[in-house]
């Protein structure tokens, strides 16, 4: 690296560092807001405001006990779901065609809770870090894999049309920055032949794909004699890792500690994931790209009424305690992931409930306790009601199509056919009732205006037991 170029590089690094400090330094937490009881304002000063912002927009959720568990690790599916909620216009695979379109992942079936976010985001550009081949040779995503910091950096390389990558960095800049990281393995080769041989270390298994079941940290390969004349070669994994690590450090989105350790094998915690997501949001906003990917404005307060529905309905009864709808329904869930008590884990750490007892809330009742949605085009209804001391909950389901529903009462799962509605439950002492619809004949290619209406009504007096027959609003042949 010549002196003139070295001087320019140092100036660029200083300018970018100042920009990062000004734009991405954690915002001061709002003193009047108590986010979660286990998020200590001093211990998590770097994360508390990001957590507050994302919680207000329901990008993230706490647990039924009211805690956030900031040190709990995060999976690829959980990360993807947060991205999907915050960046609600970012759907690259949903719009992809040809070789860029990924049609399936063998380990993400349609009934997987994160199938929609995963299938709509990850296209062919996520070949490094996003997906690969399983041991049996199938295309796999590993949704439940706990993300390491290096794996997340690899994912971020492809996100948002590579806009998180620093375009002003030359190959030499990238090599120099990565070589300074004390715990990221880097190896330099003087000849192209040596470089080519080094790629045969198991990093690729077939057609340039990686072994998706491996958590190995592969060496970053670069060409040159020293950091003054190094450059990137033809190895895709090495180039993605090097560019991602250098760019994320420059932007302040993901950085090494003061001692120069990036901690590539450390798992990403919930607090870290939320902070990184907030920094990505801020970086895109600072560069004028944010509104290409989202309609969510973190600066505005969150109003859940009607969110996730095709339209707010003014029909039907609602209102707390059996009112005629004059009062506003205020019993939407205050969390967007409803799990059974104790997080669903037994004392020995094993999972002790069916996945059907988890509700990922994406739909919210309007002020009359109603959700109206086109299930074929917009996906299933996933909602939850908090009785808040009411004794009875009446659920009404009407649809142009055949739709049944899972009803989850504090983790206990029941399956109710459409013909059995309206349904009245005794909910004294119940914390949350989850509701998840299920089309009997789902067809993604079907384009209709068929609507499903889900209504809930809370009361202290048991409603009449007279059962109304559910009728379709449309006569079908």
Tab-separated table of C-alpha atoms in Angstrom:
chain	number	residue	atom	x	y	z
A	1	UNK	CA	0.000	0.000	0.000
A	2	UNK	CA	1.688	3.282	-1.100
A	3	UNK	CA	1.911	6.288	1.211
A	4	UNK	CA	-0.717	8.355	-0.619
A	5	UNK	CA	-3.167	5.473	-0.611
A	6	UNK	CA	-2.388	4.634	3.007
A	7	UNK	CA	-3.078	8.243	4.003
A	8	UNK	CA	-6.425	8.179	2.161
A	9	UNK	CA	-7.347	4.906	3.796
A	10	UNK	CA	-6.625	6.255	7.279
A	11	UNK	CA	-8.671	9.397	6.598
A	12	UNK	CA	-11.575	7.309	5.346
A	13	UNK	CA	-11.408	5.101	8.427
A	14	UNK	CA	-11.431	8.142	10.737
A	15	UNK	CA	-14.362	9.767	8.913
A	16	UNK	CA	-16.360	6.560	8.959
A	17	UNK	CA	-15.599	6.005	12.622
A	18	UNK	CA	-16.871	9.484	13.469
A	19	UNK	CA	-19.977	8.863	11.375
A	20	UNK	CA	-20.578	5.611	13.195
A	21	UNK	CA	-20.198	7.226	16.602
A	22	UNK	CA	-22.660	9.968	15.734
A	23	UNK	CA	-25.281	7.844	13.966
A	24	UNK	CA	-25.101	4.424	15.596
A	25	UNK	CA	-24.133	5.150	19.196
A	26	UNK	CA	-26.916	3.742	21.386
A	27	UNK	CA	-29.582	6.368	21.903
A	28	UNK	CA	-30.218	7.434	25.505
A	29	UNK	CA	-33.011	5.327	26.957
A	30	UNK	CA	-36.276	7.048	27.671
A	31	UNK	CA	-36.304	7.382	31.443
A	32	UNK	CA	-40.047	6.879	31.765
A	33	UNK	CA	-40.060	3.541	29.935
A	34	UNK	CA	-39.460	0.294	31.794
A	35	UNK	CA	-38.819	-2.148	28.948
A	36	UNK	CA	-38.417	-5.522	30.657
A	37	UNK	CA	-37.572	-6.191	34.322
A	38	UNK	CA	-34.523	-8.320	33.445
A	39	UNK	CA	-32.977	-5.679	31.136
A	40	UNK	CA	-30.850	-3.714	33.582
A	41	UNK	CA	-30.409	-0.137	32.359
A	42	UNK	CA	-26.749	-0.030	33.377
A	43	UNK	CA	-25.676	-3.506	32.323
A	44	UNK	CA	-27.437	-3.210	28.970
A	45	UNK	CA	-26.993	0.514	28.387
A	46	UNK	CA	-25.787	-0.296	24.849
A	47	UNK	CA	-28.983	-2.260	24.048
A	48	UNK	CA	-31.848	-0.932	26.163
A	49	UNK	CA	-33.072	1.701	23.703
A	50	UNK	CA	-32.947	-0.716	20.755
A	51	UNK	CA	-34.962	-3.225	22.796
A	52	UNK	CA	-37.512	-0.550	23.689
A	53	UNK	CA	-37.947	0.586	20.093
A	54	UNK	CA	-38.328	-2.939	18.710
A	55	UNK	CA	-40.678	-3.990	21.519
A	56	UNK	CA	-42.892	-0.976	20.842
A	57	UNK	CA	-43.214	-2.030	17.195
A	58	UNK	CA	-43.630	-5.702	18.169
A	59	UNK	CA	-40.605	-6.646	16.086
A	60	UNK	CA	-39.555	-8.639	19.132
A	61	UNK	CA	-41.342	-10.029	22.113
A	62	UNK	CA	-40.812	-10.913	25.711
A	63	UNK	CA	-41.748	-14.137	27.456
A	64	UNK	CA	-44.982	-14.938	29.316
A	65	UNK	CA	-43.289	-14.153	32.629
A	66	UNK	CA	-42.664	-10.590	31.416
A	67	UNK	CA	-38.918	-11.002	30.941
A	68	UNK	CA	-36.882	-10.479	27.785
A	69	UNK	CA	-33.970	-12.849	28.515
A	70	UNK	CA	-31.347	-10.648	26.837
A	71	UNK	CA	-28.587	-13.265	27.126
A	72	UNK	CA	-30.587	-16.050	25.493
A	73	UNK	CA	-29.192	-17.037	22.088
A	74	UNK	CA	-31.135	-16.501	18.885
A	75	UNK	CA	-31.808	-18.901	16.011
A	76	UNK	CA	-31.726	-18.242	12.274
A	77	UNK	CA	-35.520	-18.503	12.148
A	78	UNK	CA	-35.968	-16.026	15.014
A	79	UNK	CA	-33.555	-13.563	13.403
A	80	UNK	CA	-35.360	-13.913	10.073
A	81	UNK	CA	-38.753	-13.303	11.672
A	82	UNK	CA	-37.503	-10.060	13.250
A	83	UNK	CA	-36.095	-8.871	9.924
A	84	UNK	CA	-39.366	-9.805	8.231
A	85	UNK	CA	-41.427	-7.766	10.697
A	86	UNK	CA	-39.191	-4.692	10.730
A	87	UNK	CA	-38.446	-4.582	7.002
A	88	UNK	CA	-41.927	-5.282	5.731
A	89	UNK	CA	-41.145	-4.430	2.086
A	90	UNK	CA	-38.049	-6.633	1.903
A	91	UNK	CA	-39.102	-9.865	0.154
A	92	UNK	CA	-36.316	-10.784	-2.317
A	93	UNK	CA	-37.228	-14.445	-2.837
A	94	UNK	CA	-40.923	-13.667	-3.191
A	95	UNK	CA	-39.986	-11.484	-6.182
A	96	UNK	CA	-37.128	-13.645	-7.509
A	97	UNK	CA	-37.242	-15.524	-10.803
A	98	UNK	CA	-35.099	-18.080	-12.611
A	99	UNK	CA	-31.941	-19.307	-10.910
A	100	UNK	CA	-32.317	-16.763	-8.106
A	101	UNK	CA	-35.614	-18.279	-6.939
A	102	UNK	CA	-35.362	-20.783	-4.075
A	103	UNK	CA	-38.432	-23.018	-4.214
A	104	UNK	CA	-37.980	-25.032	-1.028
A	105	UNK	CA	-35.862	-25.893	1.974
A	106	UNK	CA	-36.244	-29.488	3.071
A	107	UNK	CA	-36.150	-28.525	6.762
A	108	UNK	CA	-38.657	-25.638	6.513
A	109	UNK	CA	-42.031	-27.264	5.720
A	110	UNK	CA	-45.109	-25.122	5.193
A	111	UNK	CA	-46.283	-25.820	8.751
A	112	UNK	CA	-43.046	-24.444	10.226
A	113	UNK	CA	-43.826	-21.270	12.163
A	114	UNK	CA	-41.221	-19.254	10.215
A	115	UNK	CA	-41.928	-20.737	6.779
A	116	UNK	CA	-43.309	-17.496	5.364
A	117	UNK	CA	-40.423	-15.204	6.432
A	118	UNK	CA	-37.766	-17.731	5.395
A	119	UNK	CA	-39.350	-18.594	2.045
A	120	UNK	CA	-39.950	-14.951	1.115
A	121	UNK	CA	-36.522	-13.582	2.053
A	122	UNK	CA	-33.771	-16.048	1.136
A	123	UNK	CA	-33.066	-16.141	-2.594
A	124	UNK	CA	-30.016	-17.314	-4.517
A	125	UNK	CA	-27.826	-14.472	-3.246
A	126	UNK	CA	-27.656	-16.089	0.220
A	127	UNK	CA	-25.583	-19.068	-0.886
A	128	UNK	CA	-22.914	-18.219	1.692
A	129	UNK	CA	-24.297	-18.258	5.216
A	130	UNK	CA	-27.946	-18.639	4.277
A	131	UNK	CA	-28.405	-22.178	3.070
A	132	UNK	CA	-26.542	-25.220	1.815
A	133	UNK	CA	-26.724	-28.985	1.538
A	134	UNK	CA	-27.651	-31.291	4.396
A	135	UNK	CA	-25.847	-34.576	4.986
A	136	UNK	CA	-28.419	-36.365	2.832
A	137	UNK	CA	-27.880	-33.957	-0.047
A	138	UNK	CA	-31.022	-31.831	0.295
A	139	UNK	CA	-31.179	-28.054	0.194
A	140	UNK	CA	-31.512	-26.976	3.816
A	141	UNK	CA	-31.701	-23.789	5.880
A	142	UNK	CA	-31.256	-25.036	9.466
A	143	UNK	CA	-33.901	-22.708	10.947
A	144	UNK	CA	-33.283	-23.763	14.540
A	145	UNK	CA	-29.503	-23.357	14.394
A	146	UNK	CA	-28.283	-20.855	16.984
A	147	UNK	CA	-26.542	-18.069	15.075
A	148	UNK	CA	-22.882	-17.331	15.688
A	149	UNK	CA	-21.464	-13.872	15.110
A	150	UNK	CA	-19.584	-14.998	12.005
A	151	UNK	CA	-22.670	-16.668	10.535
A	152	UNK	CA	-24.703	-13.522	11.073
A	153	UNK	CA	-21.980	-11.446	9.416
A	154	UNK	CA	-22.116	-13.804	6.415
A	155	UNK	CA	-25.898	-13.392	6.239
A	156	UNK	CA	-25.655	-9.601	6.404
A	157	UNK	CA	-23.389	-9.602	3.357
A	158	UNK	CA	-26.326	-10.457	1.084
A	159	UNK	CA	-29.039	-8.491	2.882
A	160	UNK	CA	-30.494	-5.325	1.336
A	161	UNK	CA	-28.871	-5.707	-2.088
A	162	UNK	CA	-25.353	-5.638	-0.593
A	163	UNK	CA	-25.923	-2.070	0.590
A	164	UNK	CA	-24.395	-2.863	3.981
A	165	UNK	CA	-21.080	-3.507	2.225
A	166	UNK	CA	-18.598	-0.618	2.025
A	167	UNK	CA	-18.113	0.036	-1.711
A	168	UNK	CA	-15.229	2.473	-1.158
A	169	UNK	CA	-12.992	-0.252	0.228
A	170	UNK	CA	-10.487	-1.772	-2.163
A	171	UNK	CA	-9.426	-5.429	-1.923
A	172	UNK	CA	-6.305	-4.233	-0.152
A	173	UNK	CA	-8.383	-2.332	2.432
A	174	UNK	CA	-10.524	-5.402	3.069
A	175	UNK	CA	-7.504	-7.691	3.468
A	176	UNK	CA	-5.804	-5.263	5.829
A	177	UNK	CA	-8.836	-4.885	8.107
A	178	UNK	CA	-9.542	-8.628	8.337
A	179	UNK	CA	-5.894	-9.431	9.002
A	180	UNK	CA	-6.039	-7.223	12.097
A	181	UNK	CA	-8.774	-9.340	13.719
A	182	UNK	CA	-7.022	-11.534	16.255
A	183	UNK	CA	-9.467	-14.437	16.326
A	184	UNK	CA	-10.567	-14.688	12.679
A	185	UNK	CA	-8.261	-17.151	10.883
A	186	UNK	CA	-6.644	-15.616	7.793
A	187	UNK	CA	-4.027	-17.214	5.587
A	188	UNK	CA	-2.037	-15.474	2.870
A	189	UNK	CA	-0.692	-17.221	-0.242
A	190	UNK	CA	1.981	-15.977	-2.594
A	191	UNK	CA	0.813	-17.984	-5.600
A	192	UNK	CA	-2.524	-18.675	-7.207
A	193	UNK	CA	-1.782	-22.411	-7.240
A	194	UNK	CA	-1.331	-22.536	-3.456
A	195	UNK	CA	-4.509	-20.510	-3.034
A	196	UNK	CA	-6.518	-22.933	-5.169
A	197	UNK	CA	-5.287	-25.977	-3.246
A	198	UNK	CA	-6.242	-24.388	0.085
A	199	UNK	CA	-9.916	-24.269	-0.911
A	200	UNK	CA	-10.119	-28.068	-0.731
A	201	UNK	CA	-10.618	-28.101	3.042
A	202	UNK	CA	-14.257	-29.178	3.112
A	203	UNK	CA	-15.790	-25.733	2.829
A	204	UNK	CA	-17.717	-26.710	-0.314
A	205	UNK	CA	-19.559	-29.976	-0.845
A	206	UNK	CA	-21.349	-29.724	-4.198
A	207	UNK	CA	-21.954	-27.085	-6.889
A	208	UNK	CA	-20.270	-24.451	-4.756
A	209	UNK	CA	-22.665	-25.054	-1.858
A	210	UNK	CA	-21.535	-25.454	1.719
A	211	UNK	CA	-22.284	-28.152	4.267
A	212	UNK	CA	-25.155	-26.410	6.041
A	213	UNK	CA	-24.857	-28.687	9.071
A	214	UNK	CA	-21.302	-27.557	9.811
A	215	UNK	CA	-20.458	-24.837	12.328
A	216	UNK	CA	-16.795	-24.775	11.342
A	217	UNK	CA	-15.000	-21.462	10.987
A	218	UNK	CA	-13.124	-21.750	7.713
A	219	UNK	CA	-9.930	-19.844	7.054
A	220	UNK	CA	-10.227	-16.634	5.038
A	221	UNK	CA	-7.889	-17.054	2.062
A	222	UNK	CA	-6.137	-14.041	0.544
A	223	UNK	CA	-3.367	-13.483	-1.991
A	224	UNK	CA	-0.188	-11.502	-1.368
A	225	UNK	CA	3.014	-11.277	0.610
A	226	UNK	CA	1.848	-8.903	3.348
A	227	UNK	CA	-1.020	-6.586	4.278
A	228	UNK	CA	0.467	-3.854	2.110
A	229	UNK	CA	-0.069	-5.717	-1.161
A	230	UNK	CA	-2.735	-8.341	-0.365
A	231	UNK	CA	-5.853	-8.845	-2.460
A	232	UNK	CA	-8.874	-11.098	-2.670
A	233	UNK	CA	-8.797	-14.229	-4.790
A	234	UNK	CA	-11.537	-16.339	-6.324
A	235	UNK	CA	-12.820	-18.126	-3.216
A	236	UNK	CA	-16.381	-16.969	-2.609
A	237	UNK	CA	-16.561	-17.868	1.084
A	238	UNK	CA	-13.326	-16.004	1.833
A	239	UNK	CA	-14.468	-12.940	-0.082
A	240	UNK	CA	-17.891	-12.838	1.601
A	241	UNK	CA	-16.350	-13.188	5.062
A	242	UNK	CA	-13.644	-10.611	4.431
A	243	UNK	CA	-15.916	-7.990	2.865
A	244	UNK	CA	-18.614	-8.501	5.478
A	245	UNK	CA	-16.288	-8.265	8.467
A	246	UNK	CA	-14.480	-5.203	7.108
A	247	UNK	CA	-17.697	-3.406	6.116
A	248	UNK	CA	-19.613	-4.178	9.292
A	249	UNK	CA	-16.687	-2.957	11.351
A	250	UNK	CA	-16.521	0.276	9.344
A	251	UNK	CA	-20.238	0.953	9.724
A	252	UNK	CA	-20.309	-0.008	13.392
A	253	UNK	CA	-23.041	-2.597	12.829
A	254	UNK	CA	-20.852	-5.468	14.108
A	255	UNK	CA	-17.462	-4.722	15.581
A	256	UNK	CA	-14.553	-6.385	17.381
A	257	UNK	CA	-13.915	-5.495	21.008
A	258	UNK	CA	-11.215	-3.061	22.095
A	259	UNK	CA	-8.633	-5.839	22.066
A	260	UNK	CA	-9.324	-6.704	18.427
A	261	UNK	CA	-11.356	-9.904	19.015
A	262	UNK	CA	-14.462	-10.381	16.861
A	263	UNK	CA	-15.560	-13.560	18.690
A	264	UNK	CA	-16.664	-15.415	15.524
A	265	UNK	CA	-17.816	-18.568	17.348
A	266	UNK	CA	-19.826	-16.773	20.039
A	267	UNK	CA	-23.579	-17.163	19.723
A	268	UNK	CA	-25.581	-14.004	19.099
A	269	UNK	CA	-27.745	-13.089	22.081
A	270	UNK	CA	-31.202	-11.570	21.897
A	271	UNK	CA	-29.854	-8.231	23.141
A	272	UNK	CA	-27.099	-8.261	20.501
A	273	UNK	CA	-29.481	-9.255	17.704
A	274	UNK	CA	-31.890	-6.424	18.487
A	275	UNK	CA	-29.063	-3.885	18.681
A	276	UNK	CA	-27.589	-5.074	15.373
A	277	UNK	CA	-31.021	-4.857	13.756
A	278	UNK	CA	-31.464	-1.298	15.045
A	279	UNK	CA	-28.022	-0.353	13.702
A	280	UNK	CA	-28.879	-1.801	10.294
A	281	UNK	CA	-32.103	0.231	10.285
A	282	UNK	CA	-30.224	3.406	11.248
A	283	UNK	CA	-27.496	2.796	8.663
A	284	UNK	CA	-30.021	2.365	5.840
A	285	UNK	CA	-31.866	5.475	6.995
A	286	UNK	CA	-28.672	7.531	7.175
A	287	UNK	CA	-27.844	6.584	3.587
A	288	UNK	CA	-31.328	7.296	2.226
A	289	UNK	CA	-32.199	3.650	1.478
A	290	UNK	CA	-34.513	2.803	4.379
A	291	UNK	CA	-37.856	3.313	2.671
A	292	UNK	CA	-36.874	0.900	-0.103
A	293	UNK	CA	-37.263	-1.845	2.499
A	294	UNK	CA	-39.811	-0.827	5.126
A	295	UNK	CA	-42.871	1.223	5.985
A	296	UNK	CA	-42.068	0.958	9.713
A	297	UNK	CA	-41.019	4.213	11.339
A	298	UNK	CA	-39.389	3.467	14.678
A	299	UNK	CA	-39.850	7.088	15.685
A	300	UNK	CA	-43.648	6.747	15.679
A	301	UNK	CA	-45.640	5.076	18.485
A	302	UNK	CA	-47.103	1.638	17.820
A	303	UNK	CA	-50.866	1.194	17.429
A	304	UNK	CA	-51.768	-2.458	17.034
A	305	UNK	CA	-55.424	-1.990	16.137
A	306	UNK	CA	-56.081	-3.506	12.743
A	307	UNK	CA	-52.443	-4.449	12.125
A	308	UNK	CA	-52.051	-7.479	9.915
A	309	UNK	CA	-55.615	-7.423	8.611
A	310	UNK	CA	-56.962	-6.689	5.172
A	311	UNK	CA	-59.468	-4.279	6.584
A	312	UNK	CA	-60.871	-3.213	9.905
A	313	UNK	CA	-64.441	-4.422	10.250
A	314	UNK	CA	-67.135	-2.370	11.868
A	315	UNK	CA	-69.572	-5.253	11.957
A	316	UNK	CA	-69.984	-7.804	14.687
A	317	UNK	CA	-70.040	-7.406	18.411
A	318	UNK	CA	-67.009	-6.581	20.454
A	319	UNK	CA	-66.115	-4.530	23.428
A	320	UNK	CA	-65.158	-5.712	26.862
A	321	UNK	CA	-67.772	-7.119	29.252
A	322	UNK	CA	-70.449	-7.653	26.647
A	323	UNK	CA	-70.837	-4.074	25.482
A	324	UNK	CA	-72.291	-3.406	22.070
A	325	UNK	CA	-68.994	-2.214	20.672
A	326	UNK	CA	-69.027	1.326	21.951
A	327	UNK	CA	-65.850	0.766	23.966
A	328	UNK	CA	-62.490	0.058	22.391
A	329	UNK	CA	-61.187	-3.510	22.457
A	330	UNK	CA	-57.985	-3.443	24.496
A	331	UNK	CA	-57.294	-7.132	24.932
A	332	UNK	CA	-54.824	-7.799	22.135
A	333	UNK	CA	-51.739	-9.667	23.255
A	334	UNK	CA	-48.890	-7.418	24.384
A	335	UNK	CA	-46.403	-9.989	23.070
A	336	UNK	CA	-46.002	-11.310	19.534
A	337	UNK	CA	-44.887	-14.782	20.551
A	338	UNK	CA	-47.195	-16.691	22.876
A	339	UNK	CA	-45.573	-19.741	24.453
A	340	UNK	CA	-46.742	-21.998	27.279
A	341	UNK	CA	-45.768	-21.112	30.863
A	342	UNK	CA	-42.104	-21.597	31.851
A	343	UNK	CA	-41.042	-21.127	28.244
A	344	UNK	CA	-42.206	-24.628	27.365
A	345	UNK	CA	-39.245	-26.381	28.932
A	346	UNK	CA	-39.260	-28.963	31.674
A	347	UNK	CA	-36.739	-28.917	34.512
A	348	UNK	CA	-34.426	-31.271	32.639
A	349	UNK	CA	-34.375	-28.884	29.673
A	350	UNK	CA	-36.468	-30.980	27.308
A	351	UNK	CA	-39.298	-29.503	25.285
A	352	UNK	CA	-42.587	-30.684	26.740
A	353	UNK	CA	-45.248	-29.286	24.442
A	354	UNK	CA	-46.357	-29.455	20.825
A	355	UNK	CA	-45.187	-26.668	18.525
A	356	UNK	CA	-48.872	-26.010	17.854
A	357	UNK	CA	-49.107	-24.472	21.314
A	358	UNK	CA	-46.863	-21.583	20.240
A	359	UNK	CA	-48.634	-18.637	18.624
A	360	UNK	CA	-46.593	-16.138	16.619
A	361	UNK	CA	-48.967	-13.183	16.749
A	362	UNK	CA	-49.156	-11.359	13.425
A	363	UNK	CA	-52.769	-10.124	13.486
A	364	UNK	CA	-54.504	-7.777	15.925
A	365	UNK	CA	-58.188	-7.242	16.615
A	366	UNK	CA	-59.634	-3.854	15.763
A	367	UNK	CA	-61.435	-1.717	18.322
A	368	UNK	CA	-64.499	-3.937	18.044
A	369	UNK	CA	-62.610	-7.199	18.528
A	370	UNK	CA	-62.647	-8.196	14.848
A	371	UNK	CA	-60.065	-9.394	12.328
A	372	UNK	CA	-60.890	-9.664	8.621
A	373	UNK	CA	-58.360	-11.358	6.369
A	374	UNK	CA	-57.913	-13.094	3.000
A	375	UNK	CA	-56.175	-16.279	4.117
A	376	UNK	CA	-55.269	-17.583	0.662
A	377	UNK	CA	-53.352	-14.441	-0.210
A	378	UNK	CA	-52.269	-13.078	3.181
A	379	UNK	CA	-51.648	-16.237	5.212
A	380	UNK	CA	-53.330	-17.703	8.271
A	381	UNK	CA	-54.687	-15.623	11.135
A	382	UNK	CA	-52.452	-15.740	14.195
A	383	UNK	CA	-53.830	-13.710	17.067
A	384	UNK	CA	-54.180	-13.782	20.834
A	385	UNK	CA	-56.550	-12.417	23.456
A	386	UNK	CA	-55.783	-11.508	27.058
A	387	UNK	CA	-58.955	-11.957	29.155
A	388	UNK	CA	-57.705	-9.599	31.878
A	389	UNK	CA	-60.134	-10.924	34.485
A	390	UNK	CA	-63.164	-11.504	32.236
A	391	UNK	CA	-65.003	-14.784	32.878
A	392	UNK	CA	-66.137	-15.775	29.393
A	393	UNK	CA	-64.716	-15.489	25.889
A	394	UNK	CA	-66.947	-16.051	22.862
A	395	UNK	CA	-65.187	-16.736	19.551
A	396	UNK	CA	-67.013	-16.436	16.229
A	397	UNK	CA	-65.513	-17.578	12.939
A	398	UNK	CA	-67.145	-16.881	9.578
A	399	UNK	CA	-65.580	-17.494	6.203
A	400	UNK	CA	-66.266	-17.874	2.499
A	401	UNK	CA	-63.960	-20.892	2.687
A	402	UNK	CA	-63.599	-23.912	4.944
A	403	UNK	CA	-61.477	-22.759	7.854
A	404	UNK	CA	-60.828	-24.446	11.192
A	405	UNK	CA	-58.921	-23.121	14.154
A	406	UNK	CA	-56.441	-24.059	16.854
A	407	UNK	CA	-57.443	-22.559	20.193
A	408	UNK	CA	-54.604	-22.473	22.715
A	409	UNK	CA	-55.539	-21.722	26.318
A	410	UNK	CA	-52.368	-21.040	28.319
A	411	UNK	CA	-50.529	-23.682	26.305
A	412	UNK	CA	-53.324	-26.284	26.135
A	413	UNK	CA	-54.191	-26.929	22.504
A	414	UNK	CA	-57.654	-27.600	21.137
A	415	UNK	CA	-58.711	-28.002	17.504
A	416	UNK	CA	-62.117	-26.558	16.640
A	417	UNK	CA	-63.879	-27.122	13.325
A	418	UNK	CA	-65.627	-24.231	11.623
A	419	UNK	CA	-68.999	-25.871	12.141
A	420	UNK	CA	-68.505	-25.734	15.931
A	421	UNK	CA	-68.380	-21.924	16.088
A	422	UNK	CA	-69.448	-19.745	17.813
A	423	UNK	CA	-67.550	-21.134	20.795
A	424	UNK	CA	-67.729	-19.843	24.366
A	425	UNK	CA	-64.852	-20.574	26.752
A	426	UNK	CA	-64.660	-20.056	30.494
A	427	UNK	CA	-61.470	-18.015	30.918
A	428	UNK	CA	-61.410	-17.142	34.625
A	429	UNK	CA	-57.736	-17.141	35.660
A	430	UNK	CA	-56.511	-17.581	32.062
A	431	UNK	CA	-53.627	-15.368	30.976
A	432	UNK	CA	-53.761	-15.713	27.183
A	433	UNK	CA	-55.902	-17.434	24.574
A	434	UNK	CA	-54.065	-17.994	21.293
A	435	UNK	CA	-55.957	-18.372	18.022
A	436	UNK	CA	-54.512	-19.794	14.823
A	437	UNK	CA	-56.613	-20.506	11.725
A	438	UNK	CA	-56.051	-23.395	9.338
A	439	UNK	CA	-57.459	-23.507	5.826
A	440	UNK	CA	-58.726	-26.950	4.909
A	441	UNK	CA	-57.748	-26.555	1.273
A	442	UNK	CA	-54.883	-24.037	1.047
A	443	UNK	CA	-53.879	-23.019	-2.461
A	444	UNK	CA	-51.135	-20.415	-2.812
A	445	UNK	CA	-51.985	-19.897	-6.475
A	446	UNK	CA	-55.642	-19.148	-5.761
A	447	UNK	CA	-56.515	-15.499	-6.256
A	448	UNK	CA	-59.906	-14.717	-4.745
A	449	UNK	CA	-61.553	-12.076	-2.632
A	450	UNK	CA	-62.747	-14.664	-0.086
A	451	UNK	CA	-62.541	-13.247	3.406
A	452	UNK	CA	-62.429	-14.818	6.846
A	453	UNK	CA	-63.825	-12.903	9.825
A	454	UNK	CA	-62.707	-13.763	13.346
A	455	UNK	CA	-64.565	-12.019	16.185
A	456	UNK	CA	-64.078	-12.209	19.927
A	457	UNK	CA	-66.212	-10.950	22.780
A	458	UNK	CA	-65.366	-10.951	26.485
A	459	UNK	CA	-68.015	-10.836	29.185
A	460	UNK	CA	-68.581	-11.447	32.878
A	461	UNK	CA	-71.978	-13.062	32.284
A	462	UNK	CA	-72.281	-16.395	30.493
A	463	UNK	CA	-73.718	-15.776	27.015
A	464	UNK	CA	-76.800	-17.576	25.775
A	465	UNK	CA	-76.039	-21.183	24.908
A	466	UNK	CA	-78.194	-21.004	21.807
A	467	UNK	CA	-75.869	-21.858	18.918
A	468	UNK	CA	-76.113	-20.000	15.656
A	469	UNK	CA	-75.425	-21.952	12.541
A	470	UNK	CA	-72.407	-20.598	10.692
A	471	UNK	CA	-73.352	-19.659	7.150
A	472	UNK	CA	-71.136	-18.925	4.213
A	473	UNK	CA	-71.564	-15.441	2.824
A	474	UNK	CA	-71.158	-16.736	-0.695
A	475	UNK	CA	-73.084	-19.524	-2.419
A	476	UNK	CA	-70.711	-21.934	-4.091
A	477	UNK	CA	-71.537	-24.596	-6.691
